[in-house]
Amino acid sequence: MVYDPDDPSGFSIVSKKDDTVARMMAYWDRRARGYNLLTRLQLHDTKHYEHIIEALVPLGRKASVCDMGTACGFMALVAARMGHSVVGIDCLPKMIYYARKNADELGIKADFRVGNVSNLKFPKGSFDLIIAKSTIWCLDDPVSTLRHWMALLKPGGHLLIIDGNYYLDNFEKDYGAKHQLDKIKKSEESGLHGKTNMDSVDFEEIRNIAMDLPACSMRRPSWDMSVLLGLGMDNIFVNLEDQNPYTVSAASGYMILPGSFVVTARKPFEKGETTVDERDADHMQELDYEKGVMEESATRFKALADANRVEILQILLKGSRNVKDLSEILSCSVSLTSHNLKILESAGLIHSVRVGKEVFYGINDSKALFEILYYMKKGFEQKKLGEN
């Protein structure tokens, strides 16, 4: 039988069994056509996600990547367009249909397969990078699935989680207040999901399903960090992705309630194994001396030569800000702040995202930048000590 997702008389891909997994699959099956439209819109600007992947994969290397819960293929297509060898997995044939169609239309080579991300048949140590964008919150047993993914990673390989505290407002009062404020500012139906709802899908249905999903009742990303540490992962880093962080008053002062976030973690090298990937050592040594790499490094260090710009980066490490906020924090003019932001963006240290009429700035690679600033500080302290 030829599968036509636009034919309403097409066969059903899920059972009618009333359990969480079947209900979840049925919901996303109905949502697939509209979600594909959303995916196509998001594929117009993928720089932010490219920067995240670049921070985890050595420059110039072709990595083996698996996108878990790929849906219509967004992250798989981003990674494949960067030159990596990518396989995308999703449990729904309709989602995979659209992912393959998108790859064909965009001329991108990627391998899309129907499968259960919690129980894949790949050999252990198959991948350099596993991506899970908006996937973990949907899982019925996320801890077991994360353990499975860890086995599929090569030693030294990375896990990239891009997710959010979806429907935590079902369980927590503070997040309930945040949800009500979000509804006042911009209703769910007026956002991208609402605008791409092609089949009149009831969003309240997924809200009800989320009541039975383990990760939806957990405060994340602290939960993710705890689980990953327990599974033996290391080099765990977190970056909040909220454009307008929501704060609540606590006994110790104001606290940010994380909404969207990125978590990266590394699978440790086995005992006795070098922490340098020997397969790439010669290649990376050549790249270090390439003119383009040296020029890029020089541009970044030049951008860091100004104290005001360094202070901007320190602020952005805590979360995204617009020009007005930054100028007020720094007590300097908007024009000077804009000038410094332009230099930092040209150097590849930050990126900008337009949200309505506002432009927000964020860090491209918080891990690398933190290390640079740390060693700059240590160097300054040693120089000062030497002068004394």
PDB file of C-alpha atoms in Angstrom, residues 78-221:
ATOM      1  CA  VAL A  78      20.524  20.798  10.186  1.00  0.00           C
ATOM      2  CA  ALA A  79      23.307  18.339  11.072  1.00  0.00           C
ATOM      3  CA  ALA A  80      23.304  16.715   7.624  1.00  0.00           C
ATOM      4  CA  ARG A  81      23.511  20.096   5.900  1.00  0.00           C
ATOM      5  CA  MET A  82      26.654  20.720   7.991  1.00  0.00           C
ATOM      6  CA  GLY A  83      28.238  17.646   6.384  1.00  0.00           C
ATOM      7  CA  HIS A  84      27.661  15.021   9.073  1.00  0.00           C
ATOM      8  CA  SER A  85      26.462  11.447   8.544  1.00  0.00           C
ATOM      9  CA  VAL A  86      22.969  11.481  10.048  1.00  0.00           C
ATOM     10  CA  VAL A  87      20.214   9.030  10.849  1.00  0.00           C
ATOM     11  CA  GLY A  88      16.860  10.310  12.137  1.00  0.00           C
ATOM     12  CA  ILE A  89      14.530   8.060  14.142  1.00  0.00           C
ATOM     13  CA  ASP A  90      10.828   8.517  14.865  1.00  0.00           C
ATOM     14  CA  CYS A  91       8.082   6.086  15.874  1.00  0.00           C
ATOM     15  CA  LEU A  92       5.549   7.576  13.443  1.00  0.00           C
ATOM     16  CA  PRO A  93       5.616   6.680   9.718  1.00  0.00           C
ATOM     17  CA  LYS A  94       3.833   9.927   8.906  1.00  0.00           C
ATOM     18  CA  MET A  95       6.601  12.003  10.508  1.00  0.00           C
ATOM     19  CA  ILE A  96       9.282   9.997   8.677  1.00  0.00           C
ATOM     20  CA  TYR A  97       7.370  10.466   5.409  1.00  0.00           C
ATOM     21  CA  TYR A  98       7.626  14.230   5.803  1.00  0.00           C
ATOM     22  CA  ALA A  99      11.265  14.070   6.957  1.00  0.00           C
ATOM     23  CA  ARG A 100      12.251  12.148   3.820  1.00  0.00           C
ATOM     24  CA  LYS A 101      10.211  14.507   1.662  1.00  0.00           C
ATOM     25  CA  ASN A 102      11.932  17.526   3.211  1.00  0.00           C
ATOM     26  CA  ALA A 103      15.368  15.980   2.647  1.00  0.00           C
ATOM     27  CA  ASP A 104      14.555  15.279  -1.017  1.00  0.00           C
ATOM     28  CA  GLU A 105      13.157  18.752  -1.661  1.00  0.00           C
ATOM     29  CA  LEU A 106      16.125  20.457   0.027  1.00  0.00           C
ATOM     30  CA  GLY A 107      18.709  18.190  -1.585  1.00  0.00           C
ATOM     31  CA  ILE A 108      20.047  16.991   1.772  1.00  0.00           C
ATOM     32  CA  LYS A 109      21.314  13.449   2.301  1.00  0.00           C
ATOM     33  CA  ALA A 110      20.038  11.885   5.535  1.00  0.00           C
ATOM     34  CA  ASP A 111      18.793   8.446   6.569  1.00  0.00           C
ATOM     35  CA  PHE A 112      15.310   8.525   8.133  1.00  0.00           C
ATOM     36  CA  ARG A 113      13.875   5.403   9.766  1.00  0.00           C
ATOM     37  CA  VAL A 114      10.765   4.407  11.690  1.00  0.00           C
ATOM     38  CA  GLY A 115      11.799   3.038  15.071  1.00  0.00           C
ATOM     39  CA  ASN A 116      11.475   3.089  18.845  1.00  0.00           C
ATOM     40  CA  VAL A 117      14.115   5.464  20.245  1.00  0.00           C
ATOM     41  CA  SER A 118      14.042   3.534  23.525  1.00  0.00           C
ATOM     42  CA  ASN A 119      15.025   0.239  21.908  1.00  0.00           C
ATOM     43  CA  LEU A 120      17.195   0.558  18.809  1.00  0.00           C
ATOM     44  CA  LYS A 121      19.262  -2.226  17.253  1.00  0.00           C
ATOM     45  CA  PHE A 122      22.390  -0.220  16.497  1.00  0.00           C
ATOM     46  CA  PRO A 123      25.672  -1.672  17.831  1.00  0.00           C
ATOM     47  CA  LYS A 124      27.065  -0.139  21.010  1.00  0.00           C
ATOM     48  CA  GLY A 125      29.271   2.874  20.397  1.00  0.00           C
ATOM     49  CA  SER A 126      27.723   3.743  17.032  1.00  0.00           C
ATOM     50  CA  PHE A 127      27.465   7.535  17.318  1.00  0.00           C
ATOM     51  CA  ASP A 128      29.628  10.571  18.002  1.00  0.00           C
ATOM     52  CA  LEU A 129      26.579  12.704  18.747  1.00  0.00           C
ATOM     53  CA  ILE A 130      23.018  11.909  19.801  1.00  0.00           C
ATOM     54  CA  ILE A 131      20.473  14.722  19.528  1.00  0.00           C
ATOM     55  CA  ALA A 132      17.139  14.832  21.347  1.00  0.00           C
ATOM     56  CA  LYS A 133      15.132  17.966  20.581  1.00  0.00           C
ATOM     57  CA  SER A 134      11.743  18.112  22.319  1.00  0.00           C
ATOM     58  CA  THR A 135      11.865  14.346  22.790  1.00  0.00           C
ATOM     59  CA  ILE A 136      12.573  13.468  26.424  1.00  0.00           C
ATOM     60  CA  TRP A 137       9.404  15.108  27.753  1.00  0.00           C
ATOM     61  CA  CYS A 138       7.393  12.754  25.479  1.00  0.00           C
ATOM     62  CA  LEU A 139       8.945   9.510  26.770  1.00  0.00           C
ATOM     63  CA  ASP A 140       7.145   7.064  29.040  1.00  0.00           C
ATOM     64  CA  ASP A 141      10.464   5.904  30.589  1.00  0.00           C
ATOM     65  CA  PRO A 142      13.048   8.664  30.033  1.00  0.00           C
ATOM     66  CA  VAL A 143      15.714   7.328  32.418  1.00  0.00           C
ATOM     67  CA  SER A 144      15.816   3.919  30.731  1.00  0.00           C
ATOM     68  CA  THR A 145      15.936   5.606  27.333  1.00  0.00           C
ATOM     69  CA  LEU A 146      18.835   7.860  28.352  1.00  0.00           C
ATOM     70  CA  ARG A 147      20.726   4.778  29.561  1.00  0.00           C
ATOM     71  CA  HIS A 148      20.100   3.156  26.158  1.00  0.00           C
ATOM     72  CA  TRP A 149      21.372   6.242  24.322  1.00  0.00           C
ATOM     73  CA  MET A 150      24.500   6.345  26.464  1.00  0.00           C
ATOM     74  CA  ALA A 151      25.309   2.799  25.310  1.00  0.00           C
ATOM     75  CA  LEU A 152      24.949   3.897  21.679  1.00  0.00           C
ATOM     76  CA  LEU A 153      27.464   6.731  22.110  1.00  0.00           C
ATOM     77  CA  LYS A 154      31.137   6.243  21.404  1.00  0.00           C
ATOM     78  CA  PRO A 155      33.489   6.978  24.323  1.00  0.00           C
ATOM     79  CA  GLY A 156      33.978  10.734  24.201  1.00  0.00           C
ATOM     80  CA  GLY A 157      30.721  11.135  22.263  1.00  0.00           C
ATOM     81  CA  HIS A 158      28.173  13.780  23.216  1.00  0.00           C
ATOM     82  CA  LEU A 159      24.488  13.906  24.042  1.00  0.00           C
ATOM     83  CA  LEU A 160      22.647  17.082  23.062  1.00  0.00           C
ATOM     84  CA  ILE A 161      19.282  17.716  24.735  1.00  0.00           C
ATOM     85  CA  ILE A 162      17.167  20.651  23.548  1.00  0.00           C
ATOM     86  CA  ASP A 163      13.960  20.691  25.551  1.00  0.00           C
ATOM     87  CA  GLY A 164      11.751  22.585  27.972  1.00  0.00           C
ATOM     88  CA  ASN A 165       9.536  22.388  31.037  1.00  0.00           C
ATOM     89  CA  TYR A 166       6.512  21.597  28.924  1.00  0.00           C
ATOM     90  CA  TYR A 167       3.278  21.342  30.925  1.00  0.00           C
ATOM     91  CA  LEU A 168       5.020  21.563  34.293  1.00  0.00           C
ATOM     92  CA  ASP A 169       2.277  24.095  35.043  1.00  0.00           C
ATOM     93  CA  ASN A 170       0.023  21.026  35.437  1.00  0.00           C
ATOM     94  CA  PHE A 171       1.970  20.186  38.593  1.00  0.00           C
ATOM     95  CA  GLU A 172       3.620  23.331  40.005  1.00  0.00           C
ATOM     96  CA  LYS A 173       2.050  26.570  41.200  1.00  0.00           C
ATOM     97  CA  ASP A 174       4.922  28.817  40.068  1.00  0.00           C
ATOM     98  CA  TYR A 175       4.839  27.399  36.567  1.00  0.00           C
ATOM     99  CA  GLY A 176       1.059  27.727  36.592  1.00  0.00           C
ATOM    100  CA  ALA A 177       1.446  31.470  37.169  1.00  0.00           C
ATOM    101  CA  LYS A 178       4.047  31.631  34.393  1.00  0.00           C
ATOM    102  CA  HIS A 179       1.679  29.825  32.022  1.00  0.00           C
ATOM    103  CA  GLN A 180      -1.135  32.279  32.779  1.00  0.00           C
ATOM    104  CA  LEU A 181       1.187  35.223  32.096  1.00  0.00           C
ATOM    105  CA  ASP A 182       2.287  33.648  28.807  1.00  0.00           C
ATOM    106  CA  LYS A 183      -1.353  33.244  27.793  1.00  0.00           C
ATOM    107  CA  ILE A 184      -1.999  36.929  28.454  1.00  0.00           C
ATOM    108  CA  LYS A 185       1.064  38.030  26.475  1.00  0.00           C
ATOM    109  CA  LYS A 186       0.526  35.656  23.580  1.00  0.00           C
ATOM    110  CA  SER A 187      -2.083  32.934  23.431  1.00  0.00           C
ATOM    111  CA  GLU A 188      -1.070  29.415  22.441  1.00  0.00           C
ATOM    112  CA  GLU A 189      -3.192  29.647  19.305  1.00  0.00           C
ATOM    113  CA  SER A 190      -1.445  32.840  18.154  1.00  0.00           C
ATOM    114  CA  GLY A 191       2.021  31.276  18.304  1.00  0.00           C
ATOM    115  CA  LEU A 192       3.713  29.212  15.606  1.00  0.00           C
ATOM    116  CA  HIS A 193       2.098  25.986  16.785  1.00  0.00           C
ATOM    117  CA  GLY A 194      -1.335  27.571  16.520  1.00  0.00           C
ATOM    118  CA  LYS A 195      -0.602  29.076  13.121  1.00  0.00           C
ATOM    119  CA  THR A 196       0.540  25.697  11.786  1.00  0.00           C
ATOM    120  CA  ASN A 197      -2.382  23.715  13.202  1.00  0.00           C
ATOM    121  CA  MET A 198      -3.658  22.462   9.850  1.00  0.00           C
ATOM    122  CA  ASP A 199      -6.062  19.788  11.080  1.00  0.00           C
ATOM    123  CA  SER A 200      -7.815  21.508  14.004  1.00  0.00           C
ATOM    124  CA  VAL A 201      -5.845  19.525  16.588  1.00  0.00           C
ATOM    125  CA  ASP A 202      -6.999  20.183  20.155  1.00  0.00           C
ATOM    126  CA  PHE A 203      -3.909  21.296  22.110  1.00  0.00           C
ATOM    127  CA  GLU A 204      -5.660  20.502  25.389  1.00  0.00           C
ATOM    128  CA  GLU A 205      -5.358  16.831  24.474  1.00  0.00           C
ATOM    129  CA  ILE A 206      -1.563  16.862  24.728  1.00  0.00           C
ATOM    130  CA  ARG A 207      -1.838  18.823  27.974  1.00  0.00           C
ATOM    131  CA  ASN A 208      -3.945  15.984  29.419  1.00  0.00           C
ATOM    132  CA  ILE A 209      -1.557  13.325  28.094  1.00  0.00           C
ATOM    133  CA  ALA A 210       1.345  15.164  29.751  1.00  0.00           C
ATOM    134  CA  MET A 211      -0.211  14.419  33.147  1.00  0.00           C
ATOM    135  CA  ASP A 212       1.011  10.826  32.656  1.00  0.00           C
ATOM    136  CA  LEU A 213       4.491  11.625  31.306  1.00  0.00           C
ATOM    137  CA  PRO A 214       7.280  11.369  33.945  1.00  0.00           C
ATOM    138  CA  ALA A 215       9.535  14.205  32.727  1.00  0.00           C
ATOM    139  CA  CYS A 216       6.633  16.659  32.577  1.00  0.00           C
ATOM    140  CA  SER A 217       6.354  16.625  36.369  1.00  0.00           C
ATOM    141  CA  MET A 218      10.082  17.256  36.936  1.00  0.00           C
ATOM    142  CA  ARG A 219      11.871  20.587  37.308  1.00  0.00           C
ATOM    143  CA  ARG A 220      14.273  20.622  34.435  1.00  0.00           C
ATOM    144  CA  PRO A 221      17.134  20.940  33.552  1.00  0.00           C
TER     145      PRO A 221
END
